[in-house]
């Protein structure tokens, strides 16, 4: 137990040096740079456009020292420990999924001669397939977390944040983390399995510092501003294709008309197809949280146990209600 704890603690600094992690130092730096034009636009008095004022703009105490933010820092550590302790024996892994998928394709369609494409073409197709399937399945799981009552109670942990910082990405319940870990194994395994079936065993991807080039670009283009107080829009045209930081902040709005919107990770096309896309220009002002639907995640203990209790309670039969009663009518 002590060894597991020590290994978990020692692994935390690697989050700042691994390009596959959202809080990789390179991504944090680009987010910091992207905040400069936002700061300049918000500061009309040129005398106030100093480095000190800029740092206060990016790192206000009211955000970074908020109780909600402090919970995020603790959850970053505790969830890493719980993942090591609990997920190892039960989470799906990529290799068996890839073998199952490759064998399944061969069983369905028979053995084939691998396509004799150029190495560059295979790498390009494989890299794009990994990205597009990953982004689509993230959207679908995120949609399920919002629409299925049982799952929502676990996802509400993330939405119970009262402020947003880059560490809010780690504000998740272990059940949700487990679902995303299994999703990743299925995505990687299925794409690798299909690639092995079609192209043989020489698979690789275009990467930057070990990260898929598309994932790298997504993170470089302000992914850490998504969970922040800094409103950065890509503009109407681009936001029809890519989810901007401002659009994701709308997703965290406590206004009910913004609930279940902008569910996409990188691509906005899935939200466009489902009618759940809102562009930054359509929203004037937001507050972060769940508003009147606050789930009382006031302590770390409640963040862990309350979703379990509420999720179990979601299976209880609900008493029939009179929908014609004005008490239950939704306001426009």
Coordinates of N, CA, C and O in Angstrom, one line a residue, residues 19-186:
X19 N 3.6 14.9 -22.9 CA 2.7 15.6 -23.9 C 1.4 14.9 -24.1 O 0.5 15.5 -24.8
X20 N 1.2 13.7 -23.5 CA -0.1 13.1 -23.5 C -1.0 13.5 -22.4 O -2.2 13.1 -22.3
X21 N -0.5 14.4 -21.5 CA -1.3 14.9 -20.4 C -1.7 16.3 -20.7 O -0.9 17.1 -21.2
X22 N -2.9 16.7 -20.2 CA -3.4 18.0 -20.5 C -2.6 19.1 -19.9 O -2.4 20.2 -20.5
X23 N -2.0 18.9 -18.7 CA -1.3 19.9 -18.0 C 0.2 19.9 -18.3 O 1.0 20.4 -17.6
X24 N 0.6 19.3 -19.5 CA 2.0 19.3 -19.9 C 2.4 20.8 -20.0 O 1.7 21.7 -20.4
X25 N 3.6 21.1 -19.6 CA 4.1 22.4 -19.5 C 4.0 23.2 -20.8 O 3.7 24.4 -20.8
X26 N 4.2 22.5 -21.9 CA 4.1 23.2 -23.2 C 2.7 23.7 -23.5 O 2.5 24.8 -24.0
X27 N 1.7 22.9 -23.1 CA 0.3 23.3 -23.3 C -0.1 24.4 -22.3 O -0.8 25.3 -22.7
X28 N 0.5 24.4 -21.1 CA 0.2 25.5 -20.2 C 0.8 26.8 -20.7 O 0.2 27.9 -20.6
X29 N 2.0 26.7 -21.3 CA 2.6 27.9 -21.8 C 1.9 28.5 -22.9 O 1.6 29.7 -23.0
X30 N 1.4 27.7 -23.9 CA 0.6 28.2 -25.0 C -0.7 28.8 -24.6 O -1.1 29.8 -25.1
X31 N -1.3 28.2 -23.5 CA -2.5 28.8 -23.0 C -2.3 30.2 -22.4 O -3.1 31.1 -22.5
X32 N -1.1 30.3 -21.7 CA -0.7 31.5 -21.1 C -0.5 32.6 -22.1 O -1.0 33.7 -22.0
X33 N 0.1 32.2 -23.2 CA 0.3 33.2 -24.3 C -1.0 33.6 -25.0 O -1.2 34.7 -25.4
X34 N -1.9 32.6 -25.1 CA -3.2 32.9 -25.8 C -4.0 33.8 -24.9 O -5.0 34.5 -25.4
X35 N -3.7 33.9 -23.6 CA -4.5 34.8 -22.7 C -4.1 36.3 -22.9 O -4.8 37.1 -22.4
X36 N -2.9 36.5 -23.5 CA -2.5 37.9 -23.7 C -3.4 38.8 -24.4 O -3.8 39.9 -24.0
X37 N -3.9 38.4 -25.6 CA -4.9 39.2 -26.3 C -6.2 39.4 -25.6 O -6.8 40.5 -25.7
X38 N -6.6 38.4 -24.8 CA -7.8 38.5 -24.0 C -7.6 39.6 -22.9 O -8.5 40.5 -22.7
X39 N -6.4 39.6 -22.3 CA -6.1 40.6 -21.3 C -6.0 42.0 -21.9 O -6.6 42.9 -21.3
X40 N -5.4 42.1 -23.0 CA -5.3 43.4 -23.7 C -6.7 44.0 -24.1 O -6.9 45.2 -23.9
X41 N -7.5 43.1 -24.5 CA -8.9 43.5 -24.9 C -9.7 43.9 -23.7 O -10.6 44.8 -23.8
X42 N -9.4 43.3 -22.5 CA -10.2 43.6 -21.3 C -9.6 44.8 -20.5 O -10.2 45.3 -19.6
X43 N -8.4 45.3 -20.9 CA -7.8 46.4 -20.2 C -7.7 47.6 -21.1 O -6.9 47.7 -22.0
X44 N -8.6 48.6 -20.8 CA -8.7 49.8 -21.7 C -7.6 50.8 -21.3 O -7.1 51.5 -22.1
X45 N -7.2 50.8 -20.0 CA -6.2 51.7 -19.5 C -4.8 51.1 -19.8 O -4.4 50.1 -19.3
X46 N -4.1 51.8 -20.7 CA -2.8 51.2 -21.1 C -1.8 51.2 -20.0 O -0.9 50.4 -19.9
X47 N -2.0 52.1 -19.0 CA -1.1 52.1 -17.8 C -1.2 50.8 -17.0 O -0.3 50.5 -16.2
X48 N -2.4 50.1 -17.1 CA -2.6 48.9 -16.4 C -2.1 47.7 -17.1 O -2.2 46.6 -16.6
X49 N -1.6 47.9 -18.3 CA -1.1 46.7 -19.1 C 0.3 46.4 -18.8 O 1.2 46.5 -19.6
X50 N 0.5 45.9 -17.6 CA 1.8 45.6 -17.1 C 1.9 44.0 -16.9 O 0.8 43.4 -16.8
X51 N 3.1 43.5 -16.8 CA 3.2 42.1 -16.6 C 2.6 41.7 -15.3 O 2.0 40.6 -15.2
X52 N 2.7 42.5 -14.2 CA 2.1 42.2 -12.9 C 0.6 42.1 -13.0 O 0.0 41.1 -12.5
X53 N 0.0 43.0 -13.7 CA -1.5 43.0 -13.9 C -1.9 41.8 -14.7 O -2.9 41.2 -14.5
X54 N -1.1 41.5 -15.7 CA -1.4 40.3 -16.5 C -1.4 39.0 -15.7 O -2.3 38.2 -15.8
X55 N -0.4 38.9 -14.8 CA -0.3 37.7 -14.0 C -1.5 37.6 -13.0 O -2.0 36.5 -12.8
X56 N -1.9 38.7 -12.5 CA -3.1 38.8 -11.7 C -4.3 38.4 -12.5 O -5.3 37.8 -11.9
X57 N -4.4 38.8 -13.7 CA -5.5 38.5 -14.6 C -5.6 37.0 -14.8 O -6.7 36.4 -14.8
X58 N -4.4 36.3 -15.1 CA -4.4 34.9 -15.4 C -4.5 34.1 -14.1 O -5.1 33.0 -14.1
X59 N -4.0 34.5 -13.0 CA -4.0 33.7 -11.8 C -4.6 34.5 -10.6 O -4.0 34.8 -9.6
X60 N -5.9 34.8 -10.7 CA -6.6 35.5 -9.6 C -6.8 34.6 -8.4 O -7.1 33.4 -8.6
X61 N -6.6 35.1 -7.3 CA -6.7 34.3 -6.0 C -8.1 33.8 -5.9 O -8.3 32.7 -5.4
X62 N -9.1 34.6 -6.3 CA -10.5 34.2 -6.1 C -10.8 32.9 -6.9 O -11.8 32.2 -6.6
X63 N -10.0 32.6 -7.9 CA -10.2 31.4 -8.7 C -9.3 30.3 -8.2 O -9.8 29.2 -7.8
X64 N -8.0 30.5 -8.2 CA -7.0 29.5 -7.9 C -7.0 29.1 -6.4 O -6.6 28.0 -6.1
X65 N -7.5 29.9 -5.6 CA -7.6 29.6 -4.1 C -9.0 29.3 -3.7 O -9.3 29.2 -2.5
X66 N -9.9 29.2 -4.6 CA -11.3 28.9 -4.3 C -11.4 27.5 -3.7 O -10.6 26.6 -4.1
X67 N -12.3 27.3 -2.8 CA -12.5 25.9 -2.2 C -12.7 24.9 -3.3 O -12.2 23.7 -3.2
X68 N -13.4 25.2 -4.4 CA -13.7 24.3 -5.4 C -12.3 23.9 -6.1 O -12.1 22.7 -6.5
X69 N -11.5 24.9 -6.4 CA -10.2 24.6 -7.0 C -9.3 23.8 -6.1 O -8.6 22.9 -6.5
X70 N -9.4 24.0 -4.8 CA -8.6 23.2 -3.8 C -9.1 21.8 -3.9 O -8.2 20.8 -3.8
X71 N -10.4 21.6 -4.0 CA -10.9 20.2 -4.2 C -10.3 19.5 -5.4 O -9.9 18.4 -5.4
X72 N -10.2 20.3 -6.5 CA -9.6 19.7 -7.7 C -8.2 19.3 -7.5 O -7.8 18.2 -8.1
X73 N -7.4 20.0 -6.8 CA -6.0 19.7 -6.6 C -5.9 18.4 -5.8 O -5.1 17.5 -6.1
X74 N -6.8 18.2 -4.8 CA -6.8 17.0 -4.0 C -7.2 15.8 -4.8 O -6.7 14.7 -4.7
X75 N -8.3 16.0 -5.6 CA -8.8 14.9 -6.4 C -7.8 14.5 -7.4 O -7.7 13.3 -7.8
X76 N -6.9 15.4 -7.9 CA -5.9 15.0 -8.9 C -5.0 14.0 -8.2 O -4.6 12.9 -8.8
X77 N -4.7 14.2 -7.0 CA -3.8 13.2 -6.2 C -4.6 11.9 -5.9 O -4.1 10.8 -6.2
X78 N -5.7 12.1 -5.2 CA -6.5 10.9 -4.8 C -6.9 10.0 -5.9 O -6.9 8.8 -5.8
X79 N -7.4 10.6 -7.0 CA -7.9 9.8 -8.1 C -6.7 9.0 -8.8 O -6.9 7.9 -9.3
X80 N -5.5 9.6 -8.8 CA -4.4 8.9 -9.3 C -4.1 7.7 -8.4 O -3.8 6.6 -8.9
X81 N -4.2 7.9 -7.1 CA -4.0 6.8 -6.2 C -5.0 5.7 -6.4 O -4.7 4.5 -6.4
X82 N -6.3 6.1 -6.4 CA -7.4 5.1 -6.6 C -7.3 4.4 -7.9 O -7.6 3.2 -8.0
X83 N -6.9 5.1 -8.9 CA -6.7 4.4 -10.2 C -5.7 3.3 -10.2 O -5.9 2.2 -10.7
X84 N -4.6 3.6 -9.5 CA -3.6 2.6 -9.3 C -4.0 1.4 -8.5 O -3.8 0.3 -8.8
X85 N -4.8 1.7 -7.5 CA -5.3 0.6 -6.6 C -6.4 -0.2 -7.2 O -6.4 -1.4 -7.0
X86 N -7.3 0.5 -7.8 CA -8.6 -0.2 -8.2 C -8.7 -0.6 -9.7 O -9.3 -1.6 -10.0
X87 N -8.1 0.2 -10.6 CA -8.3 0.0 -12.0 C -7.5 -1.1 -12.6 O -7.9 -1.8 -13.5
X88 N -6.3 -1.3 -12.0 CA -5.3 -2.3 -12.6 C -6.0 -3.6 -12.9 O -5.9 -4.1 -14.0
X89 N -6.6 -4.2 -11.9 CA -7.1 -5.6 -12.2 C -8.4 -5.7 -13.0 O -8.7 -6.7 -13.6
X90 N -9.1 -4.5 -13.2 CA -10.4 -4.6 -13.8 C -10.6 -3.8 -15.1 O -11.5 -4.1 -15.9
X91 N -9.7 -2.9 -15.4 CA -9.9 -2.0 -16.5 C -9.5 -2.8 -17.8 O -8.6 -3.6 -17.8
X92 N -10.2 -2.5 -18.9 CA -9.8 -3.1 -20.2 C -8.5 -2.5 -20.6 O -8.1 -1.4 -20.3
X93 N -7.7 -3.4 -21.4 CA -6.5 -2.9 -21.9 C -6.5 -3.0 -23.4 O -7.3 -3.8 -24.0
X94 N -5.6 -2.3 -24.1 CA -5.7 -2.2 -25.5 C -5.3 -3.5 -26.3 O -6.0 -3.9 -27.2
X95 N -4.3 -4.2 -25.8 CA -3.8 -5.4 -26.5 C -4.9 -6.5 -26.8 O -5.1 -6.9 -27.9
X96 N -5.6 -6.9 -25.7 CA -6.6 -8.0 -25.9 C -7.7 -7.5 -26.8 O -8.3 -8.3 -27.6
X97 N -8.1 -6.2 -26.7 CA -9.1 -5.6 -27.6 C -8.7 -5.7 -29.0 O -9.4 -6.0 -29.9
X98 N -7.4 -5.3 -29.2 CA -6.9 -5.3 -30.6 C -6.9 -6.7 -31.2 O -7.2 -6.9 -32.4
X99 N -6.4 -7.7 -30.4 CA -6.4 -9.0 -30.9 C -7.8 -9.5 -31.2 O -8.0 -10.2 -32.2
X100 N -8.7 -9.2 -30.3 CA -10.1 -9.6 -30.5 C -10.7 -9.0 -31.8 O -11.4 -9.7 -32.6
X101 N -10.4 -7.7 -32.0 CA -11.0 -7.0 -33.1 C -10.4 -7.6 -34.4 O -11.1 -7.8 -35.4
X102 N -9.0 -7.8 -34.4 CA -8.4 -8.3 -35.6 C -8.8 -9.7 -36.0 O -9.1 -10.0 -37.1
X103 N -8.9 -10.5 -34.9 CA -9.4 -11.9 -35.2 C -10.9 -11.9 -35.6 O -11.3 -12.7 -36.4
X104 N -11.7 -11.0 -35.1 CA -13.1 -10.9 -35.5 C -13.2 -10.5 -36.9 O -14.1 -11.1 -37.6
X105 N -12.4 -9.6 -37.4 CA -12.5 -9.2 -38.8 C -12.0 -10.3 -39.7 O -12.6 -10.5 -40.8
X106 N -11.0 -11.0 -39.3 CA -10.6 -12.2 -40.1 C -11.6 -13.3 -40.1 O -11.9 -13.9 -41.1
X107 N -12.3 -13.5 -39.0 CA -13.4 -14.5 -38.9 C -14.6 -14.1 -39.8 O -15.2 -14.9 -40.5
X108 N -14.9 -12.8 -39.9 CA -16.0 -12.3 -40.7 C -15.7 -12.3 -42.1 O -16.5 -12.7 -43.0
X109 N -14.5 -11.8 -42.5 CA -14.2 -11.5 -43.9 C -13.1 -12.4 -44.5 O -12.8 -12.3 -45.7
X110 N -12.5 -13.2 -43.6 CA -11.4 -14.1 -44.1 C -10.1 -13.3 -44.1 O -10.0 -12.1 -44.0
X111 N -9.0 -14.1 -44.2 CA -7.6 -13.4 -44.2 C -7.4 -12.7 -45.5 O -7.9 -13.2 -46.6
X112 N -6.8 -11.6 -45.5 CA -6.5 -10.8 -46.7 C -5.0 -10.5 -46.8 O -4.3 -10.5 -45.8
X113 N -4.6 -10.1 -48.0 CA -3.3 -9.7 -48.2 C -3.2 -8.2 -47.8 O -4.0 -7.4 -48.2
X114 N -2.3 -7.8 -46.8 CA -2.3 -6.4 -46.4 C -2.2 -5.4 -47.6 O -1.5 -5.7 -48.6
X115 N -2.9 -4.3 -47.5 CA -2.8 -3.3 -48.5 C -1.4 -2.8 -48.7 O -0.7 -2.5 -47.7
X116 N -1.0 -2.7 -50.0 CA 0.4 -2.3 -50.3 C 0.5 -0.8 -50.4 O 0.9 -0.3 -51.5
X117 N 0.0 0.0 -49.4 CA 0.1 1.4 -49.4 C 1.5 1.9 -49.0 O 2.3 1.1 -48.4
X118 N 1.8 3.1 -49.4 CA 3.1 3.7 -48.9 C 3.0 3.8 -47.4 O 2.0 4.0 -46.8
X119 N 4.2 3.8 -46.8 CA 4.3 4.0 -45.3 C 3.7 5.2 -44.8 O 2.9 5.3 -43.8
X120 N 3.9 6.3 -45.6 CA 3.3 7.6 -45.2 C 1.8 7.6 -45.2 O 1.1 8.2 -44.3
X121 N 1.2 6.9 -46.2 CA -0.2 6.9 -46.3 C -0.8 6.1 -45.2 O -1.8 6.5 -44.6
X122 N -0.2 5.0 -44.8 CA -0.7 4.1 -43.7 C -0.6 4.9 -42.4 O -1.5 4.9 -41.6
X123 N 0.5 5.6 -42.2 CA 0.7 6.4 -41.0 C -0.4 7.5 -40.9 O -1.0 7.7 -39.8
X124 N -0.7 8.1 -42.0 CA -1.6 9.2 -42.1 C -3.0 8.7 -41.8 O -3.8 9.3 -40.9
X125 N -3.4 7.6 -42.4 CA -4.8 7.0 -42.2 C -4.9 6.5 -40.7 O -5.9 6.8 -40.1
X126 N -3.9 5.8 -40.2 CA -3.9 5.3 -38.9 C -4.0 6.5 -37.9 O -4.8 6.4 -36.9
X127 N -3.2 7.5 -38.0 CA -3.2 8.6 -37.1 C -4.6 9.3 -37.1 O -5.1 9.7 -36.0
X128 N -5.1 9.6 -38.3 CA -6.4 10.2 -38.4 C -7.5 9.4 -37.8 O -8.4 9.9 -37.1
X129 N -7.5 8.0 -38.1 CA -8.5 7.1 -37.5 C -8.5 7.1 -36.0 O -9.6 7.2 -35.4
X130 N -7.3 7.1 -35.4 CA -7.2 7.2 -34.0 C -7.9 8.4 -33.4 O -8.6 8.4 -32.5
X131 N -7.6 9.5 -34.1 CA -8.1 10.8 -33.6 C -9.6 10.9 -33.8 O -10.4 11.2 -32.8
X132 N -10.2 10.6 -34.9 CA -11.6 10.7 -35.2 C -12.4 9.8 -34.4 O -13.5 10.1 -33.9
X133 N -12.0 8.5 -34.3 CA -12.7 7.5 -33.5 C -12.7 7.9 -32.0 O -13.7 7.8 -31.3
X134 N -11.5 8.4 -31.6 CA -11.4 8.8 -30.2 C -12.3 10.0 -29.9 O -13.1 10.0 -28.9
X135 N -12.4 11.0 -30.8 CA -13.2 12.2 -30.5 C -14.7 11.8 -30.6 O -15.5 12.3 -29.8
X136 N -15.1 11.0 -31.5 CA -16.5 10.6 -31.6 C -16.9 9.8 -30.4 O -18.0 10.1 -29.8
X137 N -16.1 8.9 -29.9 CA -16.5 8.1 -28.7 C -16.5 8.9 -27.5 O -17.3 8.6 -26.5
X138 N -15.6 9.9 -27.4 CA -15.6 10.8 -26.2 C -17.0 11.6 -26.2 O -17.6 11.7 -25.2
X139 N -17.4 12.0 -27.4 CA -18.7 12.7 -27.5 C -19.8 11.8 -27.1 O -20.7 12.2 -26.3
X140 N -19.8 10.6 -27.6 CA -20.9 9.7 -27.3 C -21.0 9.3 -25.8 O -22.1 9.3 -25.2
X141 N -19.8 9.1 -25.2 CA -19.8 8.8 -23.7 C -20.2 10.0 -22.9 O -21.0 9.9 -22.0
X142 N -19.8 11.2 -23.4 CA -20.1 12.4 -22.7 C -21.6 12.6 -22.8 O -22.3 13.0 -21.8
X143 N -22.2 12.4 -23.9 CA -23.7 12.5 -24.1 C -24.4 11.5 -23.2 O -25.4 11.9 -22.5
X144 N -23.9 10.3 -23.1 CA -24.5 9.3 -22.2 C -24.4 9.8 -20.7 O -25.4 9.6 -19.9
X145 N -23.3 10.3 -20.3 CA -23.1 10.8 -19.0 C -24.1 11.9 -18.6 O -24.5 12.1 -17.5
X146 N -24.6 12.7 -19.6 CA -25.5 13.7 -19.4 C -27.0 13.2 -19.5 O -27.8 13.7 -18.8
X147 N -27.2 12.3 -20.3 CA -28.6 11.9 -20.6 C -29.1 10.7 -19.8 O -30.3 10.5 -19.6
X148 N -28.2 9.9 -19.3 CA -28.6 8.7 -18.5 C -28.5 9.1 -17.0 O -27.4 9.4 -16.5
X149 N -29.7 9.0 -16.4 CA -29.7 9.5 -15.0 C -28.7 8.9 -14.1 O -28.0 9.5 -13.3
X150 N -28.5 7.6 -14.2 CA -27.6 6.8 -13.3 C -26.2 7.4 -13.5 O -25.4 7.6 -12.6
X151 N -25.8 7.6 -14.8 CA -24.4 8.1 -15.1 C -24.3 9.5 -14.7 O -23.1 10.0 -14.3
X152 N -25.3 10.3 -14.9 CA -25.2 11.8 -14.6 C -24.7 12.0 -13.2 O -24.0 13.0 -12.9
X153 N -25.2 11.2 -12.2 CA -24.8 11.5 -10.8 C -23.3 11.4 -10.6 O -22.7 12.1 -9.8
X154 N -22.6 10.6 -11.4 CA -21.1 10.5 -11.4 C -20.5 11.7 -12.1 O -19.5 12.3 -11.7
X155 N -21.1 12.1 -13.3 CA -20.5 13.2 -14.1 C -20.8 14.5 -13.4 O -20.1 15.5 -13.6
X156 N -21.8 14.6 -12.5 CA -22.1 15.8 -11.8 C -20.9 16.3 -11.0 O -20.8 17.5 -10.6
X157 N -20.0 15.4 -10.6 CA -18.8 15.8 -9.9 C -18.1 16.8 -10.6 O -17.6 17.8 -10.1
X158 N -17.9 16.6 -11.9 CA -17.2 17.5 -12.8 C -17.9 18.8 -12.9 O -17.3 19.9 -12.8
X159 N -19.2 18.8 -13.0 CA -20.0 20.0 -13.2 C -20.3 20.7 -11.9 O -20.8 21.8 -11.9
X160 N -19.9 20.1 -10.8 CA -20.1 20.8 -9.5 C -19.0 21.8 -9.2 O -19.1 22.5 -8.2
X161 N -18.0 21.9 -10.1 CA -17.0 22.9 -9.9 C -17.6 24.3 -9.9 O -18.4 24.6 -10.8
X162 N -17.2 25.1 -9.0 CA -17.7 26.5 -8.9 C -16.8 27.5 -9.7 O -17.2 28.6 -10.0
X163 N -15.5 27.1 -9.9 CA -14.6 27.8 -10.7 C -13.8 26.8 -11.6 O -13.8 25.6 -11.3
X164 N -13.2 27.3 -12.6 CA -12.5 26.4 -13.5 C -11.0 26.8 -13.6 O -10.6 27.9 -13.7
X165 N -10.2 25.8 -13.4 CA -8.7 25.9 -13.6 C -8.3 24.7 -14.5 O -9.1 23.7 -14.6
X166 N -7.1 24.6 -15.0 CA -6.7 23.5 -15.8 C -6.8 22.2 -15.0 O -6.9 21.1 -15.6
X167 N -6.7 22.2 -13.7 CA -6.8 21.0 -12.9 C -8.3 20.5 -12.8 O -8.5 19.4 -12.3
X168 N -9.2 21.3 -13.2 CA -10.6 20.8 -13.2 C -10.8 19.6 -14.1 O -11.8 18.8 -13.9
X169 N -9.9 19.4 -15.1 CA -10.0 18.2 -15.9 C -9.9 16.9 -15.1 O -10.4 15.9 -15.5
X170 N -9.3 17.0 -13.9 CA -9.1 15.9 -13.0 C -10.2 15.8 -12.0 O -10.1 14.9 -11.1
X171 N -11.1 16.7 -12.0 CA -12.3 16.6 -11.1 C -13.3 15.7 -11.6 O -14.3 16.0 -12.3
X172 N -13.1 14.4 -11.4 CA -14.0 13.3 -11.9 C -14.2 12.3 -10.8 O -13.3 12.1 -9.9
X173 N -15.3 11.6 -10.8 CA -15.5 10.5 -9.9 C -14.8 9.3 -10.5 O -14.7 9.1 -11.7
X174 N -14.3 8.4 -9.6 CA -13.6 7.2 -10.1 C -14.4 6.3 -11.1 O -13.9 5.7 -12.0
X175 N -15.8 6.3 -10.9 CA -16.6 5.6 -11.8 C -16.5 6.1 -13.2 O -16.4 5.4 -14.2
X176 N -16.6 7.5 -13.4 CA -16.5 8.1 -14.7 C -15.1 7.9 -15.3 O -14.9 7.6 -16.4
X177 N -14.1 8.0 -14.4 CA -12.7 7.7 -14.9 C -12.5 6.3 -15.4 O -11.9 6.1 -16.4
X178 N -13.2 5.4 -14.8 CA -13.1 4.0 -15.2 C -13.8 3.8 -16.6 O -13.2 3.1 -17.5
X179 N -14.9 4.5 -16.8 CA -15.6 4.4 -18.1 C -14.7 5.0 -19.2 O -14.7 4.4 -20.3
X180 N -14.1 6.1 -18.9 CA -13.2 6.7 -19.9 C -12.0 5.9 -20.2 O -11.5 5.8 -21.3
X181 N -11.5 5.2 -19.2 CA -10.3 4.3 -19.4 C -10.7 3.1 -20.2 O -9.9 2.8 -21.1
X182 N -11.9 2.6 -20.0 CA -12.3 1.4 -20.8 C -12.6 1.9 -22.3 O -12.3 1.2 -23.2
X183 N -13.2 3.1 -22.4 CA -13.4 3.7 -23.7 C -12.1 3.8 -24.5 O -12.1 3.4 -25.7
X184 N -11.1 4.3 -23.8 CA -9.8 4.5 -24.5 C -9.2 3.2 -25.0 O -8.7 3.1 -26.1
X185 N -9.3 2.1 -24.1 CA -8.8 0.8 -24.5 C -9.6 0.3 -25.7 O -9.0 -0.3 -26.6
X186 N -10.9 0.5 -25.7 CA -11.7 0.0 -26.8 C -11.4 0.7 -28.1 O -11.2 0.1 -29.2

